[in-house]
Coordinates of C-alpha atoms in Angstrom, one line a residue:
M382 CA 69.8 79.9 97.9
G383 CA 69.4 83.0 99.9
W384 CA 68.8 82.9 103.7
K385 CA 66.7 85.4 105.8
L386 CA 67.0 85.6 109.4
S387 CA 64.0 85.6 111.4
A388 CA 63.6 88.2 114.0
E389 CA 61.8 85.9 116.3
A390 CA 63.2 82.4 115.9
G391 CA 66.8 83.5 114.7
A392 CA 66.9 80.6 112.1
P393 CA 67.2 81.0 108.4
E394 CA 64.3 80.5 106.2
P395 CA 64.2 79.4 102.6
Q396 CA 64.1 82.2 99.9
G397 CA 61.9 82.1 96.9
A398 CA 62.7 82.3 93.3
D399 CA 62.2 86.0 93.1
G400 CA 65.0 86.5 95.7
L401 CA 62.4 87.7 98.4
W402 CA 62.0 86.1 101.6
R403 CA 58.9 84.0 101.9
G404 CA 57.1 82.0 104.3
N405 CA 56.8 82.8 107.9
Q406 CA 57.1 86.6 108.1
P407 CA 55.7 88.3 111.0
T408 CA 53.1 90.9 110.4
G409 CA 54.5 94.3 110.1
T410 CA 58.0 93.3 109.0
P411 CA 59.4 95.5 106.2
V412 CA 60.0 93.9 102.9
V413 CA 63.5 94.6 101.2
S414 CA 63.3 95.2 97.4
E415 CA 65.7 94.0 94.8
E416 CA 67.3 97.3 94.3
Q417 CA 68.1 97.5 98.0
L418 CA 69.5 94.1 97.8
D419 CA 71.7 95.2 94.9
V420 CA 73.1 98.0 97.0
L421 CA 73.9 95.8 99.9
P422 CA 76.8 93.9 98.4
T423 CA 78.3 97.1 97.3
L424 CA 78.1 98.5 100.7
D425 CA 79.6 95.3 102.2
M426 CA 82.5 95.4 99.9
R427 CA 83.2 99.0 100.6
Q428 CA 83.1 98.3 104.3
E429 CA 85.5 95.3 104.0
M430 CA 88.2 97.1 101.6
P431 CA 91.1 98.6 103.7
A432 CA 92.5 100.8 100.9
P433 CA 94.0 103.7 103.0
R434 CA 95.7 101.1 105.4
V435 CA 97.4 99.4 102.5
S436 CA 98.9 102.7 101.2
K437 CA 100.3 103.6 104.6
S438 CA 102.1 100.3 105.1
F439 CA 103.7 100.4 101.6
L440 CA 105.0 103.9 102.3
N441 CA 106.4 102.7 105.6
Q442 CA 108.1 99.8 104.0
L443 CA 109.4 102.0 101.2
F444 CA 110.8 104.4 103.8
Q445 CA 112.4 101.6 105.7
V446 CA 114.1 100.3 102.5
L447 CA 115.4 103.8 101.6
S448 CA 116.8 104.3 105.1
V449 CA 118.5 100.9 104.9
L450 CA 120.0 101.9 101.6
L451 CA 121.1 105.2 102.8
S452 CA 122.7 103.7 105.9
L453 CA 124.5 101.1 103.6
V454 CA 125.6 103.9 101.2
G455 CA 126.9 105.9 104.3
D456 CA 129.0 102.9 105.5
V457 CA 130.3 102.4 102.1
L458 CA 131.4 106.1 101.8
V459 CA 132.9 105.9 105.4
S460 CA 134.9 102.8 104.4
V461 CA 136.0 104.5 101.1
Y462 CA 137.1 107.6 102.9
R463 CA 139.2 105.5 105.4
E464 CA 140.7 103.6 102.6
V465 CA 141.6 106.9 100.7
C466 CA 143.2 108.3 103.8
S467 CA 145.2 105.1 104.4
I468 CA 146.3 105.2 100.8
R469 CA 147.3 108.8 101.3
F470 CA 149.3 108.0 104.3
L471 CA 150.9 105.1 102.6
L472 CA 151.8 107.3 99.6
T473 CA 153.3 109.9 101.9
A474 CA 155.4 107.4 103.7
V475 CA 156.5 105.8 100.4
S476 CA 157.5 109.4 99.1
L477 CA 159.5 110.3 102.1
L478 CA 161.2 106.9 102.1
S479 CA 162.1 107.4 98.4
L480 CA 163.5 110.9 99.2
F481 CA 165.6 109.5 102.1
L482 CA 166.9 106.7 99.8
A483 CA 167.6 109.1 97.0
A484 CA 169.7 111.4 99.4
L485 CA 171.6 108.4 100.8
W486 CA 172.4 107.2 97.2
W487 CA 173.6 110.7 96.3
G488 CA 175.8 110.8 99.3
L489 CA 177.3 107.4 98.5
L490 CA 177.9 108.5 95.0
Y491 CA 179.5 111.9 95.5
L492 CA 180.8 112.1 99.0
V493 CA 182.4 108.6 99.3
P494 CA 185.4 108.3 97.0
P495 CA 184.8 105.6 94.4
L496 CA 186.7 102.5 94.8
E497 CA 189.4 101.8 92.4
N498 CA 188.3 99.5 89.6
E499 CA 189.8 96.2 89.9
P500 CA 191.7 94.9 87.0
K501 CA 189.4 92.7 84.9
E502 CA 192.2 90.4 83.9
M503 CA 195.5 89.3 85.5
L504 CA 198.6 91.4 85.0
T505 CA 201.7 90.0 83.4
M506 CA 204.9 90.0 85.0
S507 CA 206.3 92.7 82.9
E508 CA 203.1 94.9 83.6
Y509 CA 203.5 94.2 87.4
Y510 CA 207.1 95.1 87.4
E511 CA 206.5 98.4 85.4
R512 CA 203.7 99.4 87.8
V513 CA 206.0 98.7 90.9
R514 CA 208.8 100.7 89.3
S515 CA 206.5 103.7 88.6
Q516 CA 205.2 103.5 92.2
G517 CA 208.9 103.5 93.4
Q518 CA 209.6 106.7 91.4
Q519 CA 206.6 108.4 93.0
L520 CA 207.7 107.4 96.4
Q521 CA 211.2 108.8 95.7
Q522 CA 209.6 112.1 94.6
L523 CA 207.6 112.2 97.6
Q524 CA 210.6 111.6 99.8
A525 CA 212.6 114.3 98.1
E526 CA 209.7 116.7 98.7
L527 CA 209.6 115.8 102.3
D528 CA 213.3 116.3 102.7
K529 CA 212.9 119.8 101.0
L530 CA 210.1 120.6 103.5
H531 CA 212.1 119.4 106.4
K532 CA 215.0 121.6 105.5
E533 CA 212.7 124.6 105.1
M534 CA 211.2 123.9 108.5
S535 CA 214.7 123.6 110.0
S536 CA 215.7 126.9 108.6
V537 CA 212.6 128.5 109.8
R538 CA 213.0 127.1 113.3
A539 CA 216.6 128.1 113.4
A540 CA 215.7 131.6 112.4
N541 CA 213.0 131.8 115.0
S542 CA 215.3 130.2 117.6
E543 CA 218.0 132.8 116.8
R544 CA 215.5 135.5 117.2
V545 CA 214.2 134.1 120.5
A546 CA 217.8 133.8 121.7
K547 CA 218.5 137.3 120.7
L548 CA 215.5 138.6 122.7
V549 CA 216.6 136.4 125.7
F550 CA 220.2 137.7 125.6
Q551 CA 219.0 141.2 125.2
R552 CA 216.8 140.9 128.3
L553 CA 219.8 139.2 130.2
N554 CA 222.1 142.0 129.0
E555 CA 219.6 144.6 130.4
D556 CA 219.9 142.9 133.9
F557 CA 223.4 141.6 133.7
V558 CA 226.5 143.8 134.1
R559 CA 229.3 142.5 132.1
K560 CA 232.0 143.6 134.6
P561 CA 233.8 141.9 137.6
D562 CA 232.2 142.5 140.9
Y563 CA 234.6 142.9 143.8
A564 CA 231.8 143.4 146.2
L565 CA 230.7 139.8 146.3
S566 CA 231.0 137.9 149.6
S567 CA 232.0 134.8 147.6
V568 CA 235.2 136.5 146.4
G569 CA 236.1 137.9 149.9
A570 CA 234.1 141.1 150.2
S571 CA 232.7 141.8 153.7
I572 CA 231.0 144.6 155.7
D573 CA 232.8 146.9 158.0
L574 CA 230.1 147.0 160.7
E575 CA 231.9 149.7 162.7
K576 CA 231.6 152.3 159.9
T577 CA 228.1 151.0 158.8
S578 CA 224.8 152.4 159.9
H579 CA 222.7 150.5 162.4
D580 CA 220.0 148.1 161.2
Y581 CA 216.4 149.5 161.4
E582 CA 214.7 148.4 164.6
D583 CA 211.2 149.3 165.3
A584 CA 208.0 147.7 166.5
D585 CA 206.4 148.3 163.1
T586 CA 209.2 146.8 161.2
A587 CA 208.4 143.3 162.5
Y588 CA 204.9 143.7 161.1
F589 CA 206.4 144.9 157.8
W590 CA 208.7 142.0 157.4
N591 CA 206.6 139.2 159.0
R592 CA 203.8 139.7 156.3
F593 CA 206.1 137.6 154.1
S594 CA 206.4 134.2 155.7
F595 CA 209.6 133.0 153.9
W596 CA 211.6 136.3 154.8
N597 CA 213.2 136.8 158.1
Y598 CA 212.4 139.8 160.2
A599 CA 215.7 141.9 160.0
R600 CA 218.2 141.1 157.2
P601 CA 221.9 141.9 158.0
P602 CA 223.9 144.3 155.7
T603 CA 225.8 141.4 154.2
V604 CA 222.8 140.7 152.0
I605 CA 223.9 143.6 149.8
L606 CA 226.8 141.4 148.9
E607 CA 224.8 138.4 147.7
P608 CA 223.4 137.9 144.2
D609 CA 220.0 136.7 145.4
V610 CA 217.8 139.8 144.8
F611 CA 214.0 139.4 145.5
P612 CA 211.5 141.7 147.2
G613 CA 212.2 141.8 150.9
N614 CA 215.8 140.4 150.8
C615 CA 217.4 143.8 151.6
W616 CA 219.2 145.6 154.4
A617 CA 217.1 148.4 156.0
F618 CA 218.5 151.3 158.0
E619 CA 216.6 154.0 159.8
G620 CA 215.5 157.2 158.1
D621 CA 216.5 158.3 154.6
Q622 CA 220.2 158.7 155.3
G623 CA 222.9 156.2 156.2
Q624 CA 225.9 154.6 154.9
V625 CA 227.6 151.2 154.4
V626 CA 231.3 150.5 154.1
I627 CA 232.4 147.5 152.1
R628 CA 235.7 145.8 152.6
L629 CA 237.1 144.7 149.2
P630 CA 238.9 141.4 148.7
G631 CA 242.0 143.5 147.9
R632 CA 243.0 146.9 146.6
V633 CA 240.9 147.8 143.6
Q634 CA 241.0 150.7 141.3
L635 CA 237.4 151.5 141.3
S636 CA 235.8 152.5 138.0
D637 CA 232.1 151.9 138.4
I638 CA 229.4 151.3 141.1
T639 CA 226.2 149.4 140.5
L640 CA 223.0 149.5 142.5
Q641 CA 220.2 147.2 142.1
H642 CA 216.6 147.4 143.4
P643 CA 213.4 145.5 142.4
P644 CA 211.1 147.6 140.2
P645 CA 207.8 149.0 141.6
S646 CA 205.9 146.5 139.5
V647 CA 207.0 143.5 141.7
A648 CA 206.9 145.5 145.0
H649 CA 204.4 144.1 147.5
T650 CA 203.7 147.6 149.0
G651 CA 202.8 149.0 145.7
G652 CA 205.8 151.1 145.1
A653 CA 209.6 151.5 145.7
N654 CA 209.6 154.5 147.9
S655 CA 212.0 152.8 150.3
A656 CA 214.7 152.7 147.5
P657 CA 217.8 154.9 147.7
R658 CA 217.7 158.2 145.6
D659 CA 220.7 160.4 146.0
F660 CA 224.0 158.8 147.1
A661 CA 227.7 159.5 147.1
V662 CA 230.7 157.2 146.7
Y663 CA 234.0 157.4 148.5
G664 CA 237.2 155.5 148.4
L665 CA 238.7 154.8 151.8
Q666 CA 242.5 154.6 152.2
V667 CA 244.3 152.0 154.2
D668 CA 244.2 154.3 157.2
D669 CA 240.4 154.2 157.3
E670 CA 240.4 157.9 157.8
T671 CA 241.3 159.4 154.5
E672 CA 238.2 159.5 152.1
V673 CA 238.4 160.2 148.4
F674 CA 235.4 161.6 146.8
L675 CA 234.4 159.5 143.7
G676 CA 231.1 161.1 142.7
K677 CA 227.5 161.8 143.6
F678 CA 224.6 160.1 141.7
T679 CA 220.9 159.5 141.6
F680 CA 219.2 156.2 141.4
D681 CA 216.0 156.5 139.3
V682 CA 213.5 153.7 140.2
E683 CA 211.5 154.3 137.1
K684 CA 214.4 153.8 134.8
S685 CA 215.8 150.3 135.4
E686 CA 216.2 147.9 138.4
I687 CA 219.9 147.7 137.7
Q688 CA 221.9 151.0 137.2
T689 CA 225.7 151.5 136.8
F690 CA 227.4 154.8 137.6
H691 CA 230.9 155.7 136.4
L692 CA 233.2 156.9 139.2
Q693 CA 235.4 160.1 139.0
N694 CA 238.6 158.2 139.9
D695 CA 241.1 160.2 137.9
P696 CA 243.9 159.7 138.3
P697 CA 243.1 156.1 139.1
A698 CA 243.5 155.1 142.7
A699 CA 243.3 151.8 144.4
F700 CA 241.3 151.5 147.6
P701 CA 240.9 148.5 150.0
K702 CA 237.4 149.8 151.0
V703 CA 234.5 151.7 149.4
K704 CA 231.8 153.7 151.2
I705 CA 228.3 154.2 149.9
Q706 CA 226.6 157.2 151.6
I707 CA 222.7 157.3 151.0
L708 CA 221.6 161.0 151.1
S709 CA 217.9 160.4 150.4
N710 CA 215.2 158.0 149.4
W711 CA 212.1 157.9 147.4
G712 CA 209.7 159.0 150.0
H713 CA 209.5 156.4 152.8
P714 CA 209.3 158.1 156.2
R715 CA 210.8 155.4 158.4
F716 CA 213.5 153.4 156.6
T717 CA 215.5 153.0 153.4
C718 CA 216.2 149.5 151.8
L719 CA 219.5 148.8 150.1
Y720 CA 219.6 145.6 148.1
R721 CA 222.7 144.7 146.0
V722 CA 225.7 146.8 145.6
R723 CA 228.6 146.0 143.1
A724 CA 232.0 147.5 142.8
H725 CA 233.7 147.4 139.4
G726 CA 237.2 148.1 138.5
E727 CA 240.7 146.5 138.3
R728 CA 242.5 144.8 141.2
T729 CA 246.1 145.7 141.8
S730 CA 248.9 144.3 143.7
E731 CA 249.8 145.7 147.2
G732 CA 253.0 147.6 145.8
A733 CA 251.1 149.0 142.8
G734 CA 248.3 150.1 145.1
D735 CA 250.8 151.7 147.4
S736 CA 252.5 153.6 144.6
T737 CA 249.3 154.6 143.1
T738 CA 247.7 155.9 146.3
G739 CA 251.0 157.2 147.7
V740 CA 250.1 155.5 151.1
T741 CA 252.2 152.8 152.7
G742 CA 250.8 150.0 154.7
G743 CA 249.9 146.3 154.8
P744 CA 246.7 144.9 153.4
H745 CA 243.6 145.3 155.6

């Protein structure tokens, strides 16, 4: 049954069989036809149907689902990438470890000598004896080879030792005069101070000698009769001319005179200009007045530190004294240094010396 709202009372009224509102209708109220009534439900349904709203919510839900799926797919891809990277690192580590193990194994196989294979079975007594005998023979062969090498080394060492000895003796022969020296203080030689030049005395000399702490200031002329020859251990006299008279241990037929002076290479002053240069040798008779000229010579400092000069003693005469007269030096302006002087010859008896020289007299 249909209901119609009354404009005045506001309560529903019964509807007739024709579908139109009947009854208490106020005058002037419009009457709704059936066509209009048919259109009203349609309008009501269109107004109640939210078609556009339903479409937008579905798209929103679809977009949300897609975004969730995409985020899930992204997370899965990131996880897969991390796994792939970790697997790659693991493969790289395994590869490097494999290479290291392969190199170590190769080194053990080729660098370390292989161990001898142990016998798989026990040796019998005869086999053991045979092996010991063969090893003994090998040891004997090795011993023979060692002996041979030892002999060769001994021969080489002996040859080298002989060569070294020859060089040493050659050097010694250069510095050693193989003749008896009668001008040694240890055999009785001495200096005749009355006939010898005075020592060099000057204020500068103290400075010259005291620069060497282990040398005394002025050395006496007796140092020329000592075998100790080292720089500074010499007798110095003033100027470039002087003389020294050596009293021999007996009458000697003089044959040679040897002078010795350190080479310039070991001189502290950088040279040997204080060494004697030109000198003359005289033999003194027993009267101390008669002098016999035995020769004039030159000492060359560039030649050798030891130089021997043959005297002109012909016919040979024996003298109790010998005089060395220095005529010049190698350029020193203040003094001349005389190191060692050696007198060589043959010692004679007093009678033989008198007959030879033709002079009588007792020994000096």
